[in-house]
XYZ file of C-alpha atoms in Angstrom:
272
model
C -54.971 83.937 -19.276
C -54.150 80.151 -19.452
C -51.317 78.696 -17.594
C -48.654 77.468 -19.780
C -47.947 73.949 -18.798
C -44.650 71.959 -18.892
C -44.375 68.170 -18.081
C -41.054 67.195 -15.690
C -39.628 63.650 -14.835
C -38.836 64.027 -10.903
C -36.437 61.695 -9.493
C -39.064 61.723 -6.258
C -42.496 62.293 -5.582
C -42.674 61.996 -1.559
C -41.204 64.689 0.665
C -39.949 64.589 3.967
C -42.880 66.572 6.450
C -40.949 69.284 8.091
C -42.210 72.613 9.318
C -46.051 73.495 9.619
C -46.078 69.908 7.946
C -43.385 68.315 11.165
C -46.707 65.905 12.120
C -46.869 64.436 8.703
C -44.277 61.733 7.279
C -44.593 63.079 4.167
C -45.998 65.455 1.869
C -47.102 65.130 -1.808
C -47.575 67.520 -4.859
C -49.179 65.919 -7.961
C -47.919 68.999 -9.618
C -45.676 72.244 -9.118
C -47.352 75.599 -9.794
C -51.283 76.101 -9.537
C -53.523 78.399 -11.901
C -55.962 79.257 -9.129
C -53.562 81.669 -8.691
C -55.085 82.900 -5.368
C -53.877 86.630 -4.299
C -52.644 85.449 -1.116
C -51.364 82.130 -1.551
C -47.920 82.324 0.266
C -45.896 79.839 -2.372
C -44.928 82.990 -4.722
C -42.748 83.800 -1.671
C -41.192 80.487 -1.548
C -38.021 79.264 -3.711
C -39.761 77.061 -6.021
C -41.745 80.529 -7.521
C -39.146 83.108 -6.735
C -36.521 80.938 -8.727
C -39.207 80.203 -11.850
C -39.568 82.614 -14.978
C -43.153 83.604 -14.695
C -45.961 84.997 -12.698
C -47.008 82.732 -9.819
C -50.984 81.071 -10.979
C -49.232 80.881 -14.812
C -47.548 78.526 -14.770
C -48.112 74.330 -13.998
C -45.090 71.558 -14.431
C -47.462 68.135 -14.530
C -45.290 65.432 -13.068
C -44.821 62.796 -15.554
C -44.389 58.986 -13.688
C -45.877 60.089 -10.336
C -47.901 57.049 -9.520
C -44.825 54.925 -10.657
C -42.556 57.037 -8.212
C -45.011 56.959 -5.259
C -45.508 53.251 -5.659
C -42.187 52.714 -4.875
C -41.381 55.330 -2.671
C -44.357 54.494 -0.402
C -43.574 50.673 -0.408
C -40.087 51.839 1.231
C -41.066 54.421 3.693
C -43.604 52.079 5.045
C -40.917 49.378 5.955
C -39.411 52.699 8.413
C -42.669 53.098 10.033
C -45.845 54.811 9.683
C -46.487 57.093 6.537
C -49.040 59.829 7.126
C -49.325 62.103 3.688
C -50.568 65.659 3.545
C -51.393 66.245 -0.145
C -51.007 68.956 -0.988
C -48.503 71.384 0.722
C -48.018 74.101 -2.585
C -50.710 72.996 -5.034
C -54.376 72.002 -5.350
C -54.029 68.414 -6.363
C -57.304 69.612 -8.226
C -56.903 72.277 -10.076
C -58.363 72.019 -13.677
C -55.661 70.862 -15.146
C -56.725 67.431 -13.298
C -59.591 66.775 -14.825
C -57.553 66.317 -18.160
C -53.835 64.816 -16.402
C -55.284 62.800 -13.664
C -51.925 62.805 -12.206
C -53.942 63.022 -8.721
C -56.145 59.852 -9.046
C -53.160 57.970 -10.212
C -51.724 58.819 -6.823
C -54.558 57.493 -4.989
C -54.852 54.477 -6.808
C -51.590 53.598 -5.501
C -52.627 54.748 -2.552
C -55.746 52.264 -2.469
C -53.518 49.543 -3.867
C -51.437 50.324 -0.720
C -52.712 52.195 1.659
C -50.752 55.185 3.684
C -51.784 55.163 7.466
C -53.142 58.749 6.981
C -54.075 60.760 4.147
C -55.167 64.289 4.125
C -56.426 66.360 0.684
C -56.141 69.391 0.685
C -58.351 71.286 -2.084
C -60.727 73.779 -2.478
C -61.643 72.024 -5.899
C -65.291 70.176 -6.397
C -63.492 68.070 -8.643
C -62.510 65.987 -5.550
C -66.097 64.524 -5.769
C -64.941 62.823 -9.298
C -62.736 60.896 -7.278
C -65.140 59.062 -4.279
C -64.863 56.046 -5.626
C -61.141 56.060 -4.486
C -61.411 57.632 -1.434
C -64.216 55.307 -0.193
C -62.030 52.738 -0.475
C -59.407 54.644 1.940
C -62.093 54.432 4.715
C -60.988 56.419 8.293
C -57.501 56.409 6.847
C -58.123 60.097 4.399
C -59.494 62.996 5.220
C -60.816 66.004 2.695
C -60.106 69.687 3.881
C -61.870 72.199 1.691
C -60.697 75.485 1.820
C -63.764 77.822 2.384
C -62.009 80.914 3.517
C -65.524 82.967 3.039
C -68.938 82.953 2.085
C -69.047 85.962 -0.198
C -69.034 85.829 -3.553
C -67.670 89.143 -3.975
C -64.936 88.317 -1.659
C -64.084 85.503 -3.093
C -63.889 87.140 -6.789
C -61.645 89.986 -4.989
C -58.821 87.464 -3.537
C -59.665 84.541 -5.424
C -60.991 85.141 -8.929
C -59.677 82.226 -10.554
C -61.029 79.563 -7.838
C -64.347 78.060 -7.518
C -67.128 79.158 -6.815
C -68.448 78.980 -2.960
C -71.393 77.126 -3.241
C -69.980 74.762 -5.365
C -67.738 73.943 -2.560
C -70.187 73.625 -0.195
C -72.579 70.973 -2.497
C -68.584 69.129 -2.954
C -68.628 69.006 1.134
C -72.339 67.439 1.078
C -71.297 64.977 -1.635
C -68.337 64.058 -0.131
C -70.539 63.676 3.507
C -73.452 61.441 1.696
C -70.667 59.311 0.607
C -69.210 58.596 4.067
C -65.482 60.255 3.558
C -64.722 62.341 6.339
C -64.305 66.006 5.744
C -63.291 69.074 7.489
C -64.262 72.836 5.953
C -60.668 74.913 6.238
C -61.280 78.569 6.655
C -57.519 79.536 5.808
C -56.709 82.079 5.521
C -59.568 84.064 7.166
C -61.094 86.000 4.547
C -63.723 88.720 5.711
C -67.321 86.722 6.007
C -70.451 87.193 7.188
C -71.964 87.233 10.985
C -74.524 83.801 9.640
C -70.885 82.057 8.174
C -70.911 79.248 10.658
C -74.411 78.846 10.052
C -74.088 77.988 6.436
C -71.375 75.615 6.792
C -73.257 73.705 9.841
C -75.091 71.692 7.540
C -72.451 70.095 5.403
C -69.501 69.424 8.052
C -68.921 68.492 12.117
C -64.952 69.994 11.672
C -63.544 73.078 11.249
C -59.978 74.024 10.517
C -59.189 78.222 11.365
C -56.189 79.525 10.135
C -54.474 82.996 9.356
C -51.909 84.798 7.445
C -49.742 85.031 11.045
C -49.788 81.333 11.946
C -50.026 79.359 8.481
C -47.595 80.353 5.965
C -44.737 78.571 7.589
C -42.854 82.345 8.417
C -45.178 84.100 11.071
C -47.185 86.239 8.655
C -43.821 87.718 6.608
C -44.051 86.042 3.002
C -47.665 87.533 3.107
C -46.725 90.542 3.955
C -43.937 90.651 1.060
C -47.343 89.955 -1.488
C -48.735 92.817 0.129
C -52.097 91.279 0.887
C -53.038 94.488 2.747
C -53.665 96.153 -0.126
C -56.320 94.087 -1.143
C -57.971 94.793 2.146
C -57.846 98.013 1.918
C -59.364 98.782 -1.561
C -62.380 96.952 0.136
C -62.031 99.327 3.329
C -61.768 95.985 5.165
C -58.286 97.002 6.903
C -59.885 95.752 10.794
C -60.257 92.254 8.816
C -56.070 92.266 8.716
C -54.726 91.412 11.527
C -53.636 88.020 14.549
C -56.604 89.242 15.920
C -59.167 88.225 13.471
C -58.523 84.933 14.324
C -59.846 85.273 17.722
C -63.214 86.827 16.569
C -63.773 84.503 13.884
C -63.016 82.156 16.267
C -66.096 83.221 18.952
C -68.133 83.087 16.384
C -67.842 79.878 14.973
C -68.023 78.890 19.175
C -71.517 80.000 18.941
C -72.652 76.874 16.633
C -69.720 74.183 16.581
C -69.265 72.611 19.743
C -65.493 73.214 21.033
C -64.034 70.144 20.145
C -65.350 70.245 16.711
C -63.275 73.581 15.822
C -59.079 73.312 15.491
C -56.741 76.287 14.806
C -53.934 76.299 12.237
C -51.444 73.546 12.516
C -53.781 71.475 14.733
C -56.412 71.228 12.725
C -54.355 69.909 9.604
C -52.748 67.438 11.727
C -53.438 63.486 11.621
């Protein structure tokens, strides 16, 4: 099923970073909604889906005037101080519906035109890669976080069946690595993964982000547990993959190949 799409004139474009978000200035969503539609993805239990007619994943609102909006918005928050962005905090700046809007790249023209002191994407979309040219340009001052919460297929179809393809992430990472932009892979949340995951994402990044259902969704683990993610676990007979203390033993594992200060946890490893 398609998402239906609607296109909205916002009145602003940058938001204040407060929460899990409290070390950014700002964040920034290119759009509201996302038809990845992932089984976990704690936004359904936040007011901007629980107040919208529809199913979370079927729905986008494309922000009409977004580059205009951030071009002024950025010129005046930079006069305050520093601006540090994390886009994007309830969207993936590149979900499909990118490739056609290109509300995303208009951002980060702007952003190139005028740079932010520190930008982090936050995707799990190889579409990213159309957009090097841009974030080349950005230097030290972005960084890309793909989400790689696995490296099962099957796992991936049975949380994530509308998202892309693992290995496509993974080539996105080396792409993004050849070109010089720095990168980070972001296992959040932990999905169940092999004993040889670490190994397969040694090649293609020197960063790791690992997060959980406990300490990322902003609320301690309780808008995931409203979605009842536990089910899905348990029609895999993964139940000892739910739990704070996952995090820990994916953790030790990933110790075994990264060196320490290469691997962050949760907040800290989104952070500037």
């Amino acid at each position: 099923m398609s998402s239906e799409l609607f296109y909205k004139n916002p009145k602003t474009i940058l938001n204040k970073g407060t929460g899990f978000l409290s070390g950014y200035t700002h964040s920034l969503n290119p759009y509201t909604g996302c038809s990845f539609g992932c089984s976990y993805c704690y936004v359904r239990e936040m007011p901007v889906s629980l107040f919208r007619a529809g199913e979370w994943g079927h729905w986008i609102d494309v922000k009409n005037g977004a580059a205009h909006l951030l071009k002024k918005e950025l010129r005046r928050a930079k006069t305050k101080g520093n601006v540090t962005i994390f886009m994007s905090s309830s969207t993936d700046p590149y979900q499909p519906i990118e490739q056609k809007e290109k509300v995303t790249r208009s951002l980060l023209e702007v952003m190139v035109e005028d740079p932010p002191d520190f930008l982090l994407i936050q995707t799990r979309s190889p579409l990213v890669s159309r957009d090097i040219d841009l974030l080349q340009q950005l230097k030290d001052k972005v960084r890309v976080s793909m989400t790689i919460e696995t490296d099962s297929e099957t796992i991936r179809k049975h949380f994530t069946p509308k998202a892309p393809p693992i290995q496509a992430r993974l080539k996105t990472l080396e792409k993004l690595a050849a070109a010089g932009i720095p990168t980070q892979a972001a296992i959040a949340p932990i999905l169940p993964s092999g004993d040889h995951f670490p190994l397969k994402l040694k090649p293609y990044v020197d960063r790791i982000c690992i997060d959980d259902y406990f300490m990322g969704d902003g609320s301690g683990g309780k808008r995931t547990r409203k979605i009842g993610i536990e089910n899905k676990y348990a029609q895999l007979s993964l139940e000892e993959w739910y739990g704070p203390h996952v995090l820990k033993n994916v953790y030790n594992r990933f110790i075994e190949v990264f060196p320490e200060n290469q691997i962050y946890v949760s907040q800290a490893g989104f952070e500037p």
